[in-house]
Amino acid sequence: MLTGELFVQEGLISDDQLRLAEDKQREMGGADPIARVLVNLGFIQERDRVRLLGKVWGIQLVDLKEQHPALDVLQLVPPTLAKRFKAIPLERQGHKLLVAMANPLDVFVIDELRLATGLEIEPMIAVEEDVNNALALFYRVEVNVNDQIAGVMKDFDGQIEVSGREEDELSEDELRELGEDAPIIRLANLIISQGIQDLASDIHVEPMRDGVRVRYRIDGVMIEAMRLPRKVLAPLMSRFKIVANMDIAEKRVPQDNRISVTVSGREYDLRVSTLPVVYGEKIVMRILDKGGISVGLSKLGFLSHNLKMVEDWSSRSYGIVLVTGPTGSGKSTTLYSILNNINDGQNNIITIEDPVEYELAGINQCGVNVRAGMTFAKGLRAMLRQDPDIIMVGEMRDTETATIAMEAALTGHLVLTTLHTNDAPSAPSRLIDMEVEPFLIASSIIGVLAQRLVRQICPNCKEAYTASRESLLRYGFPIPEEIGADTHGELTLFKGKGCDTCKGTGYKGRTGVHELMQVTDDIRDQILHKSPGHILRNLALQHGMRTLPMDAVQKILMGVTSVDEVLRVIYA
């Protein structure tokens, strides 16, 4: 069993951090082990917990991001068994097979693997998230996607009769019949499962003049996955509309709904949206992994000083914290992570969202329903009658919602919400433009967090190179004067050269770039005088704010991301 003292002895935490974790554990009723509490508080990484667990058990830790087993070794364990037992065969040594497992003490799994392989099993411990990622990577469907599409199209040509009529001329019964044929069902399932397997956030099915294009948004970038013949458009759109419970005969107006699917034993929600375009209907599906949101402030890429500031803001008993940035910049994930961090069971936490993207245990979540009259403003008013301690408003879209949120923050509630602005100092000006009273803004805001998402360099193909300090300065990067002083202006930077793991892109996963503006008395005075954003920015810089470019440069120098990626996201 892992005790807090073991982590102190290993030098991973201080005595003060252990006392804070023990206090948190008691607040939560003592249900979670101290190691889990330390991870949730961000004092240690999950890898540290697993490594020390292996040390206590006398089992070696293996890093699945670094170790890639040969194909003949992977074939020793059938994919169904590997996924069911969460076990990755790594290396064969005579009559012994080394196997990475999230739970290497499970003797039943070890016995099953021994029977299946005929080999003695030597278990090794690995981080569970790494095991899941490795399963998705190593046990992909072996048949090439293009071969699968070719097989589907062969069946399509052999089984489905599509007349030369335009899609608009087909009746509802004909469309439904087309959408329920086996080849189209297989094709629709393939498009969804491949998108989930590739860790896409969105699936785009787009009609073209001479075909249908399927693209996935992976790590924020659109990647073309397949091209299909034009004749599959009507049956394919009908199939997606049938499973999303939409009107398959209506092609002139946009529609939206949800689909729930299970792929490889995991549940996903797909937010489905259609849009009439020149060559037919386009459909976009946003993929939401119901059980897989990565909540935890320590996982979002905050530098230590920024992390402390966010934790301080979220520990306040009243006031409003604004998270700003464009669509797709991770604002919702940050809010969920803050809620997860402060959800100790002693507070009544209520959210109103459009829609509820992920379910969080122990938190009361409401969805906007405009047709039923449940708007952000009405929902927020109702929530204030539910004795809340902490309120999360998915987005402040109008004056009424913003005013109610500000008033709630002044009457003893901690309010978390989002706003669309380019940087942190612009947020008060945006609220003034929305006709919120300046005294409400100045009195209620604790701080503003602006953020972006940048792709991380793939750890499997990461390589170092040197660049001059002047070359980065020419790009406009704010390089601190002391950087490069002892190396004659030469800096060691990193990039990904491209490999199978990252599909040749050089990037794998994303992390946050942040800008935090603490609202001080000086800034409050300027807000009351309706001062523009650049004056607030200068004041915030004087009080130690680090801008988005400053934070991005720090992550370039740390080898987290690349110069090109920061130029694309921050300086675009």
PDB file of N, CA and C in Angstrom, residues 386-436:
ATOM      1  N   GLN A 386     -31.645  27.532  -5.998  1.00  0.00           N
ATOM      2  CA  GLN A 386     -31.313  26.162  -5.602  1.00  0.00           C
ATOM      3  C   GLN A 386     -30.191  26.110  -4.568  1.00  0.00           C
ATOM      4  N   ASP A 387     -29.960  27.218  -3.858  1.00  0.00           N
ATOM      5  CA  ASP A 387     -28.939  27.284  -2.806  1.00  0.00           C
ATOM      6  C   ASP A 387     -27.556  26.843  -3.301  1.00  0.00           C
ATOM      7  N   PRO A 388     -27.054  27.443  -4.408  1.00  0.00           N
ATOM      8  CA  PRO A 388     -25.748  27.009  -4.922  1.00  0.00           C
ATOM      9  C   PRO A 388     -24.587  27.679  -4.175  1.00  0.00           C
ATOM     10  N   ASP A 389     -23.452  27.015  -4.159  1.00  0.00           N
ATOM     11  CA  ASP A 389     -22.204  27.623  -3.700  1.00  0.00           C
ATOM     12  C   ASP A 389     -21.356  28.034  -4.896  1.00  0.00           C
ATOM     13  N   ILE A 390     -21.346  27.168  -5.912  1.00  0.00           N
ATOM     14  CA  ILE A 390     -20.515  27.396  -7.103  1.00  0.00           C
ATOM     15  C   ILE A 390     -21.400  27.201  -8.324  1.00  0.00           C
ATOM     16  N   ILE A 391     -21.290  28.146  -9.266  1.00  0.00           N
ATOM     17  CA  ILE A 391     -22.101  28.109 -10.487  1.00  0.00           C
ATOM     18  C   ILE A 391     -21.170  28.138 -11.694  1.00  0.00           C
ATOM     19  N   MET A 392     -21.457  27.280 -12.667  1.00  0.00           N
ATOM     20  CA  MET A 392     -20.725  27.351 -13.932  1.00  0.00           C
ATOM     21  C   MET A 392     -21.717  27.654 -15.052  1.00  0.00           C
ATOM     22  N   VAL A 393     -21.464  28.739 -15.781  1.00  0.00           N
ATOM     23  CA  VAL A 393     -22.309  29.142 -16.909  1.00  0.00           C
ATOM     24  C   VAL A 393     -21.499  28.876 -18.186  1.00  0.00           C
ATOM     25  N   GLY A 394     -22.038  28.007 -19.038  1.00  0.00           N
ATOM     26  CA  GLY A 394     -21.276  27.595 -20.220  1.00  0.00           C
ATOM     27  C   GLY A 394     -20.761  28.752 -21.050  1.00  0.00           C
ATOM     28  N   GLU A 395     -21.566  29.794 -21.228  1.00  0.00           N
ATOM     29  CA  GLU A 395     -21.123  30.945 -22.029  1.00  0.00           C
ATOM     30  C   GLU A 395     -21.995  32.157 -21.699  1.00  0.00           C
ATOM     31  N   MET A 396     -21.368  33.315 -21.590  1.00  0.00           N
ATOM     32  CA  MET A 396     -22.127  34.559 -21.420  1.00  0.00           C
ATOM     33  C   MET A 396     -22.364  35.147 -22.805  1.00  0.00           C
ATOM     34  N   ARG A 397     -23.584  34.945 -23.317  1.00  0.00           N
ATOM     35  CA  ARG A 397     -23.897  35.324 -24.692  1.00  0.00           C
ATOM     36  C   ARG A 397     -24.617  36.663 -24.795  1.00  0.00           C
ATOM     37  N   ASP A 398     -25.271  37.081 -23.718  1.00  0.00           N
ATOM     38  CA  ASP A 398     -26.100  38.283 -23.818  1.00  0.00           C
ATOM     39  C   ASP A 398     -26.007  39.090 -22.536  1.00  0.00           C
ATOM     40  N   THR A 399     -26.553  40.294 -22.582  1.00  0.00           N
ATOM     41  CA  THR A 399     -26.479  41.225 -21.448  1.00  0.00           C
ATOM     42  C   THR A 399     -27.169  40.658 -20.216  1.00  0.00           C
ATOM     43  N   GLU A 400     -28.340  40.060 -20.400  1.00  0.00           N
ATOM     44  CA  GLU A 400     -29.103  39.555 -19.259  1.00  0.00           C
ATOM     45  C   GLU A 400     -28.327  38.465 -18.521  1.00  0.00           C
ATOM     46  N   THR A 401     -27.789  37.490 -19.269  1.00  0.00           N
ATOM     47  CA  THR A 401     -27.028  36.406 -18.639  1.00  0.00           C
ATOM     48  C   THR A 401     -25.811  36.957 -17.912  1.00  0.00           C
ATOM     49  N   ALA A 402     -25.070  37.870 -18.578  1.00  0.00           N
ATOM     50  CA  ALA A 402     -23.857  38.438 -17.978  1.00  0.00           C
ATOM     51  C   ALA A 402     -24.187  39.213 -16.704  1.00  0.00           C
ATOM     52  N   THR A 403     -25.255  39.993 -16.733  1.00  0.00           N
ATOM     53  CA  THR A 403     -25.626  40.792 -15.558  1.00  0.00           C
ATOM     54  C   THR A 403     -26.016  39.904 -14.384  1.00  0.00           C
ATOM     55  N   ILE A 404     -26.818  38.857 -14.659  1.00  0.00           N
ATOM     56  CA  ILE A 404     -27.226  37.941 -13.582  1.00  0.00           C
ATOM     57  C   ILE A 404     -26.000  37.244 -12.981  1.00  0.00           C
ATOM     58  N   ALA A 405     -25.067  36.826 -13.871  1.00  0.00           N
ATOM     59  CA  ALA A 405     -23.856  36.144 -13.400  1.00  0.00           C
ATOM     60  C   ALA A 405     -23.026  37.063 -12.510  1.00  0.00           C
ATOM     61  N   MET A 406     -22.894  38.326 -12.925  1.00  0.00           N
ATOM     62  CA  MET A 406     -22.122  39.302 -12.138  1.00  0.00           C
ATOM     63  C   MET A 406     -22.783  39.548 -10.772  1.00  0.00           C
ATOM     64  N   GLU A 407     -24.099  39.681 -10.784  1.00  0.00           N
ATOM     65  CA  GLU A 407     -24.808  39.916  -9.528  1.00  0.00           C
ATOM     66  C   GLU A 407     -24.685  38.707  -8.605  1.00  0.00           C
ATOM     67  N   ALA A 408     -24.729  37.505  -9.185  1.00  0.00           N
ATOM     68  CA  ALA A 408     -24.572  36.285  -8.386  1.00  0.00           C
ATOM     69  C   ALA A 408     -23.195  36.241  -7.747  1.00  0.00           C
ATOM     70  N   ALA A 409     -22.171  36.700  -8.506  1.00  0.00           N
ATOM     71  CA  ALA A 409     -20.808  36.703  -7.982  1.00  0.00           C
ATOM     72  C   ALA A 409     -20.659  37.662  -6.810  1.00  0.00           C
ATOM     73  N   LEU A 410     -21.480  38.712  -6.782  1.00  0.00           N
ATOM     74  CA  LEU A 410     -21.399  39.702  -5.707  1.00  0.00           C
ATOM     75  C   LEU A 410     -22.208  39.302  -4.474  1.00  0.00           C
ATOM     76  N   THR A 411     -23.058  38.278  -4.628  1.00  0.00           N
ATOM     77  CA  THR A 411     -23.931  37.896  -3.511  1.00  0.00           C
ATOM     78  C   THR A 411     -23.503  36.566  -2.905  1.00  0.00           C
ATOM     79  N   GLY A 412     -22.200  36.277  -2.977  1.00  0.00           N
ATOM     80  CA  GLY A 412     -21.686  35.119  -2.250  1.00  0.00           C
ATOM     81  C   GLY A 412     -21.581  33.838  -3.023  1.00  0.00           C
ATOM     82  N   HIS A 413     -21.489  33.908  -4.336  1.00  0.00           N
ATOM     83  CA  HIS A 413     -21.324  32.707  -5.158  1.00  0.00           C
ATOM     84  C   HIS A 413     -20.033  32.809  -5.975  1.00  0.00           C
ATOM     85  N   LEU A 414     -19.354  31.690  -6.141  1.00  0.00           N
ATOM     86  CA  LEU A 414     -18.236  31.623  -7.080  1.00  0.00           C
ATOM     87  C   LEU A 414     -18.802  31.238  -8.439  1.00  0.00           C
ATOM     88  N   VAL A 415     -18.579  32.089  -9.438  1.00  0.00           N
ATOM     89  CA  VAL A 415     -19.130  31.867 -10.777  1.00  0.00           C
ATOM     90  C   VAL A 415     -17.979  31.623 -11.756  1.00  0.00           C
ATOM     91  N   LEU A 416     -18.085  30.554 -12.523  1.00  0.00           N
ATOM     92  CA  LEU A 416     -17.117  30.234 -13.574  1.00  0.00           C
ATOM     93  C   LEU A 416     -17.842  30.320 -14.905  1.00  0.00           C
ATOM     94  N   THR A 417     -17.239  30.993 -15.883  1.00  0.00           N
ATOM     95  CA  THR A 417     -17.919  31.131 -17.167  1.00  0.00           C
ATOM     96  C   THR A 417     -16.920  31.434 -18.269  1.00  0.00           C
ATOM     97  N   THR A 418     -17.403  31.449 -19.510  1.00  0.00           N
ATOM     98  CA  THR A 418     -16.542  31.703 -20.672  1.00  0.00           C
ATOM     99  C   THR A 418     -17.038  32.912 -21.445  1.00  0.00           C
ATOM    100  N   LEU A 419     -16.115  33.461 -22.230  1.00  0.00           N
ATOM    101  CA  LEU A 419     -16.408  34.630 -23.050  1.00  0.00           C
ATOM    102  C   LEU A 419     -15.521  34.545 -24.283  1.00  0.00           C
ATOM    103  N   HIS A 420     -15.996  35.062 -25.403  1.00  0.00           N
ATOM    104  CA  HIS A 420     -15.197  35.036 -26.633  1.00  0.00           C
ATOM    105  C   HIS A 420     -14.417  36.341 -26.768  1.00  0.00           C
ATOM    106  N   THR A 421     -13.137  36.329 -26.381  1.00  0.00           N
ATOM    107  CA  THR A 421     -12.232  37.454 -26.637  1.00  0.00           C
ATOM    108  C   THR A 421     -10.875  36.878 -27.024  1.00  0.00           C
ATOM    109  N   ASN A 422     -10.046  37.706 -27.645  1.00  0.00           N
ATOM    110  CA  ASN A 422      -8.744  37.227 -28.120  1.00  0.00           C
ATOM    111  C   ASN A 422      -7.713  37.124 -27.012  1.00  0.00           C
ATOM    112  N   ASP A 423      -7.816  37.972 -25.989  1.00  0.00           N
ATOM    113  CA  ASP A 423      -6.860  37.921 -24.894  1.00  0.00           C
ATOM    114  C   ASP A 423      -7.555  38.296 -23.595  1.00  0.00           C
ATOM    115  N   ALA A 424      -6.839  38.204 -22.486  1.00  0.00           N
ATOM    116  CA  ALA A 424      -7.447  38.452 -21.178  1.00  0.00           C
ATOM    117  C   ALA A 424      -7.832  39.917 -20.960  1.00  0.00           C
ATOM    118  N   PRO A 425      -6.957  40.892 -21.277  1.00  0.00           N
ATOM    119  CA  PRO A 425      -7.326  42.289 -21.007  1.00  0.00           C
ATOM    120  C   PRO A 425      -8.522  42.799 -21.807  1.00  0.00           C
ATOM    121  N   SER A 426      -8.903  42.091 -22.888  1.00  0.00           N
ATOM    122  CA  SER A 426     -10.054  42.535 -23.692  1.00  0.00           C
ATOM    123  C   SER A 426     -11.391  42.163 -23.072  1.00  0.00           C
ATOM    124  N   ALA A 427     -11.384  41.276 -22.062  1.00  0.00           N
ATOM    125  CA  ALA A 427     -12.645  40.770 -21.523  1.00  0.00           C
ATOM    126  C   ALA A 427     -13.514  41.870 -20.897  1.00  0.00           C
ATOM    127  N   PRO A 428     -12.966  42.751 -20.036  1.00  0.00           N
ATOM    128  CA  PRO A 428     -13.833  43.805 -19.483  1.00  0.00           C
ATOM    129  C   PRO A 428     -14.444  44.702 -20.553  1.00  0.00           C
ATOM    130  N   SER A 429     -13.663  45.054 -21.596  1.00  0.00           N
ATOM    131  CA  SER A 429     -14.190  45.886 -22.684  1.00  0.00           C
ATOM    132  C   SER A 429     -15.316  45.178 -23.418  1.00  0.00           C
ATOM    133  N   ARG A 430     -15.171  43.858 -23.599  1.00  0.00           N
ATOM    134  CA  ARG A 430     -16.214  43.085 -24.270  1.00  0.00           C
ATOM    135  C   ARG A 430     -17.512  43.117 -23.444  1.00  0.00           C
ATOM    136  N   LEU A 431     -17.385  43.002 -22.131  1.00  0.00           N
ATOM    137  CA  LEU A 431     -18.570  43.037 -21.274  1.00  0.00           C
ATOM    138  C   LEU A 431     -19.219  44.423 -21.289  1.00  0.00           C
ATOM    139  N   ILE A 432     -18.399  45.473 -21.340  1.00  0.00           N
ATOM    140  CA  ILE A 432     -18.933  46.837 -21.439  1.00  0.00           C
ATOM    141  C   ILE A 432     -19.675  47.004 -22.761  1.00  0.00           C
ATOM    142  N   ASP A 433     -19.130  46.417 -23.849  1.00  0.00           N
ATOM    143  CA  ASP A 433     -19.823  46.450 -25.145  1.00  0.00           C
ATOM    144  C   ASP A 433     -21.168  45.737 -25.074  1.00  0.00           C
ATOM    145  N   MET A 434     -21.251  44.734 -24.194  1.00  0.00           N
ATOM    146  CA  MET A 434     -22.512  44.002 -24.011  1.00  0.00           C
ATOM    147  C   MET A 434     -23.472  44.758 -23.095  1.00  0.00           C
ATOM    148  N   GLU A 435     -23.080  45.991 -22.712  1.00  0.00           N
ATOM    149  CA  GLU A 435     -23.907  46.885 -21.900  1.00  0.00           C
ATOM    150  C   GLU A 435     -24.067  46.395 -20.459  1.00  0.00           C
ATOM    151  N   VAL A 436     -23.045  45.686 -19.959  1.00  0.00           N
ATOM    152  CA  VAL A 436     -23.005  45.363 -18.538  1.00  0.00           C
ATOM    153  C   VAL A 436     -22.423  46.573 -17.812  1.00  0.00           C
TER     154      VAL A 436
END
